[in-house]
């Protein structure tokens, strides 16, 4: 399992951003490698985090090559003060079994 964490500090939005964001979200969630997502924000720092989980790197590669993702990345300075992407391999996940999460699947 691969996770891609996108950290954003956004300062603006417009109809172009909203359209690209929705298109990217639809692409990811309908991809056969997609397993799920998490999202949270750090109010103190003004940062939003979105984590996508994929079966393998194929899902991540498809996202990187998606035309609207490329467009958004090229124009990120219009909407984001900064961003960071963290790609990880999920090696293990554990807990008490009372929290449903994509990483709990067998």
C-alpha positions as protocol buffer text, in pm:
chain_id: "A"
residue {
  index: 1
  type: UNK
  ca { x: 0 y: 0 z: 0 }
}
residue {
  index: 2
  type: UNK
  ca { x: 123 y: 350 z: -90 }
}
residue {
  index: 3
  type: UNK
  ca { x: 10 y: 674 z: 71 }
}
residue {
  index: 4
  type: UNK
  ca { x: 46 y: 1021 z: -74 }
}
residue {
  index: 5
  type: UNK
  ca { x: 13 y: 1303 z: 177 }
}
residue {
  index: 6
  type: UNK
  ca { x: -54 y: 1648 z: 33 }
}
residue {
  index: 7
  type: UNK
  ca { x: 4 y: 1941 z: 271 }
}
residue {
  index: 8
  type: UNK
  ca { x: -126 y: 2282 z: 159 }
}
residue {
  index: 9
  type: UNK
  ca { x: -129 y: 2633 z: 289 }
}
residue {
  index: 10
  type: UNK
  ca { x: -391 y: 2797 z: 70 }
}
residue {
  index: 11
  type: UNK
  ca { x: -441 y: 3172 z: 40 }
}
residue {
  index: 12
  type: UNK
  ca { x: -685 y: 3194 z: -252 }
}
residue {
  index: 13
  type: UNK
  ca { x: -949 y: 3006 z: -444 }
}
residue {
  index: 14
  type: UNK
  ca { x: -1139 y: 3074 z: -763 }
}
residue {
  index: 15
  type: UNK
  ca { x: -1363 y: 2885 z: -1006 }
}
residue {
  index: 16
  type: UNK
  ca { x: -1061 y: 2746 z: -1193 }
}
residue {
  index: 17
  type: UNK
  ca { x: -915 y: 2607 z: -870 }
}
residue {
  index: 18
  type: UNK
  ca { x: -1249 y: 2462 z: -761 }
}
residue {
  index: 19
  type: UNK
  ca { x: -1296 y: 2292 z: -1099 }
}
residue {
  index: 20
  type: UNK
  ca { x: -944 y: 2146 z: -1100 }
}
residue {
  index: 21
  type: UNK
  ca { x: -977 y: 2033 z: -739 }
}
residue {
  index: 22
  type: UNK
  ca { x: -1306 y: 1854 z: -809 }
}
residue {
  index: 23
  type: UNK
  ca { x: -1170 y: 1695 z: -1126 }
}
residue {
  index: 24
  type: UNK
  ca { x: -861 y: 1564 z: -945 }
}
residue {
  index: 25
  type: UNK
  ca { x: -1072 y: 1431 z: -657 }
}
residue {
  index: 26
  type: UNK
  ca { x: -1304 y: 1251 z: -901 }
}
residue {
  index: 27
  type: UNK
  ca { x: -1010 y: 1105 z: -1090 }
}
residue {
  index: 28
  type: UNK
  ca { x: -845 y: 973 z: -775 }
}
residue {
  index: 29
  type: UNK
  ca { x: -1156 y: 830 z: -609 }
}
residue {
  index: 30
  type: UNK
  ca { x: -1261 y: 650 z: -929 }
}
residue {
  index: 31
  type: UNK
  ca { x: -920 y: 501 z: -1002 }
}
residue {
  index: 32
  type: UNK
  ca { x: -905 y: 120 z: -953 }
}
residue {
  index: 33
  type: UNK
  ca { x: -593 y: 152 z: -732 }
}
residue {
  index: 34
  type: UNK
  ca { x: -764 y: 397 z: -493 }
}
residue {
  index: 35
  type: UNK
  ca { x: -832 y: 259 z: -145 }
}
residue {
  index: 36
  type: UNK
  ca { x: -940 y: 561 z: 60 }
}
residue {
  index: 37
  type: UNK
  ca { x: -842 y: 897 z: 203 }
}
residue {
  index: 38
  type: UNK
  ca { x: -798 y: 1098 z: 521 }
}
residue {
  index: 39
  type: UNK
  ca { x: -818 y: 1473 z: 563 }
}
residue {
  index: 40
  type: UNK
  ca { x: -747 y: 1708 z: 849 }
}
residue {
  index: 41
  type: UNK
  ca { x: -635 y: 2062 z: 916 }
}
residue {
  index: 42
  type: UNK
  ca { x: -398 y: 2236 z: 1151 }
}
residue {
  index: 43
  type: UNK
  ca { x: -591 y: 2554 z: 1235 }
}
residue {
  index: 44
  type: UNK
  ca { x: -294 y: 2710 z: 1415 }
}
residue {
  index: 45
  type: UNK
  ca { x: -69 y: 2688 z: 1108 }
}
residue {
  index: 46
  type: UNK
  ca { x: -346 y: 2718 z: 847 }
}
residue {
  index: 47
  type: UNK
  ca { x: -243 y: 2391 z: 683 }
}
residue {
  index: 48
  type: UNK
  ca { x: -471 y: 2134 z: 522 }
}
residue {
  index: 49
  type: UNK
  ca { x: -357 y: 1772 z: 485 }
}
residue {
  index: 50
  type: UNK
  ca { x: -509 y: 1515 z: 251 }
}
residue {
  index: 51
  type: UNK
  ca { x: -381 y: 1157 z: 246 }
}
residue {
  index: 52
  type: UNK
  ca { x: -471 y: 928 z: -43 }
}
residue {
  index: 53
  type: UNK
  ca { x: -411 y: 553 z: -16 }
}
residue {
  index: 54
  type: UNK
  ca { x: -339 y: 343 z: -323 }
}
residue {
  index: 55
  type: UNK
  ca { x: -296 y: -30 z: -373 }
}
residue {
  index: 56
  type: UNK
  ca { x: 42 y: 30 z: -539 }
}
residue {
  index: 57
  type: UNK
  ca { x: 251 y: 297 z: -704 }
}
residue {
  index: 58
  type: UNK
  ca { x: 42 y: 256 z: -1022 }
}
residue {
  index: 59
  type: UNK
  ca { x: -234 y: 469 z: -869 }
}
residue {
  index: 60
  type: UNK
  ca { x: 10 y: 739 z: -770 }
}
residue {
  index: 61
  type: UNK
  ca { x: 173 y: 739 z: -1115 }
}
residue {
  index: 62
  type: UNK
  ca { x: -170 y: 775 z: -1279 }
}
residue {
  index: 63
  type: UNK
  ca { x: -241 y: 1081 z: -1062 }
}
residue {
  index: 64
  type: UNK
  ca { x: 95 y: 1236 z: -1150 }
}
residue {
  index: 65
  type: UNK
  ca { x: 17 y: 1197 z: -1522 }
}
residue {
  index: 66
  type: UNK
  ca { x: -344 y: 1321 z: -1500 }
}
residue {
  index: 67
  type: UNK
  ca { x: -374 y: 1640 z: -1708 }
}
residue {
  index: 68
  type: UNK
  ca { x: -571 y: 1843 z: -1451 }
}
residue {
  index: 69
  type: UNK
  ca { x: -321 y: 1751 z: -1182 }
}
residue {
  index: 70
  type: UNK
  ca { x: -38 y: 1872 z: -1404 }
}
residue {
  index: 71
  type: UNK
  ca { x: -227 y: 2198 z: -1470 }
}
residue {
  index: 72
  type: UNK
  ca { x: -290 y: 2254 z: -1099 }
}
residue {
  index: 73
  type: UNK
  ca { x: 73 y: 2186 z: -1015 }
}
residue {
  index: 74
  type: UNK
  ca { x: 196 y: 2432 z: -1279 }
}
residue {
  index: 75
  type: UNK
  ca { x: -36 y: 2704 z: -1143 }
}
residue {
  index: 76
  type: UNK
  ca { x: -7 y: 2631 z: -770 }
}
residue {
  index: 77
  type: UNK
  ca { x: 136 y: 2976 z: -689 }
}
residue {
  index: 78
  type: UNK
  ca { x: -204 y: 3131 z: -772 }
}
residue {
  index: 79
  type: UNK
  ca { x: -367 y: 2948 z: -481 }
}
residue {
  index: 80
  type: UNK
  ca { x: -104 y: 2815 z: -241 }
}
residue {
  index: 81
  type: UNK
  ca { x: 150 y: 2988 z: -23 }
}
residue {
  index: 82
  type: UNK
  ca { x: 322 y: 2653 z: 0 }
}
residue {
  index: 83
  type: UNK
  ca { x: 275 y: 2282 z: -43 }
}
residue {
  index: 84
  type: UNK
  ca { x: 456 y: 1960 z: 39 }
}
residue {
  index: 85
  type: UNK
  ca { x: 395 y: 1606 z: -88 }
}
residue {
  index: 86
  type: UNK
  ca { x: 505 y: 1304 z: 115 }
}
residue {
  index: 87
  type: UNK
  ca { x: 500 y: 961 z: -50 }
}
residue {
  index: 88
  type: UNK
  ca { x: 514 y: 665 z: 187 }
}
residue {
  index: 89
  type: UNK
  ca { x: 486 y: 290 z: 180 }
}
residue {
  index: 90
  type: UNK
  ca { x: 250 y: 161 z: 449 }
}
residue {
  index: 91
  type: UNK
  ca { x: 435 y: -128 z: 610 }
}
residue {
  index: 92
  type: UNK
  ca { x: 216 y: -188 z: 911 }
}
residue {
  index: 93
  type: UNK
  ca { x: -96 y: -59 z: 1077 }
}
residue {
  index: 94
  type: UNK
  ca { x: -234 y: -158 z: 1416 }
}
residue {
  index: 95
  type: UNK
  ca { x: -478 y: -44 z: 1683 }
}
residue {
  index: 96
  type: UNK
  ca { x: -748 y: -173 z: 1914 }
}
residue {
  index: 97
  type: UNK
  ca { x: -978 y: -267 z: 1625 }
}
residue {
  index: 98
  type: UNK
  ca { x: -1242 y: -8 z: 1712 }
}
residue {
  index: 99
  type: UNK
  ca { x: -1150 y: 248 z: 1445 }
}
residue {
  index: 100
  type: UNK
  ca { x: -1246 y: 170 z: 1088 }
}
residue {
  index: 101
  type: UNK
  ca { x: -968 y: 271 z: 851 }
}
residue {
  index: 102
  type: UNK
  ca { x: -845 y: 174 z: 506 }
}
residue {
  index: 103
  type: UNK
  ca { x: -523 y: 40 z: 658 }
}
residue {
  index: 104
  type: UNK
  ca { x: -718 y: -211 z: 870 }
}
residue {
  index: 105
  type: UNK
  ca { x: -816 y: -420 z: 570 }
}
residue {
  index: 106
  type: UNK
  ca { x: -676 y: -769 z: 548 }
}
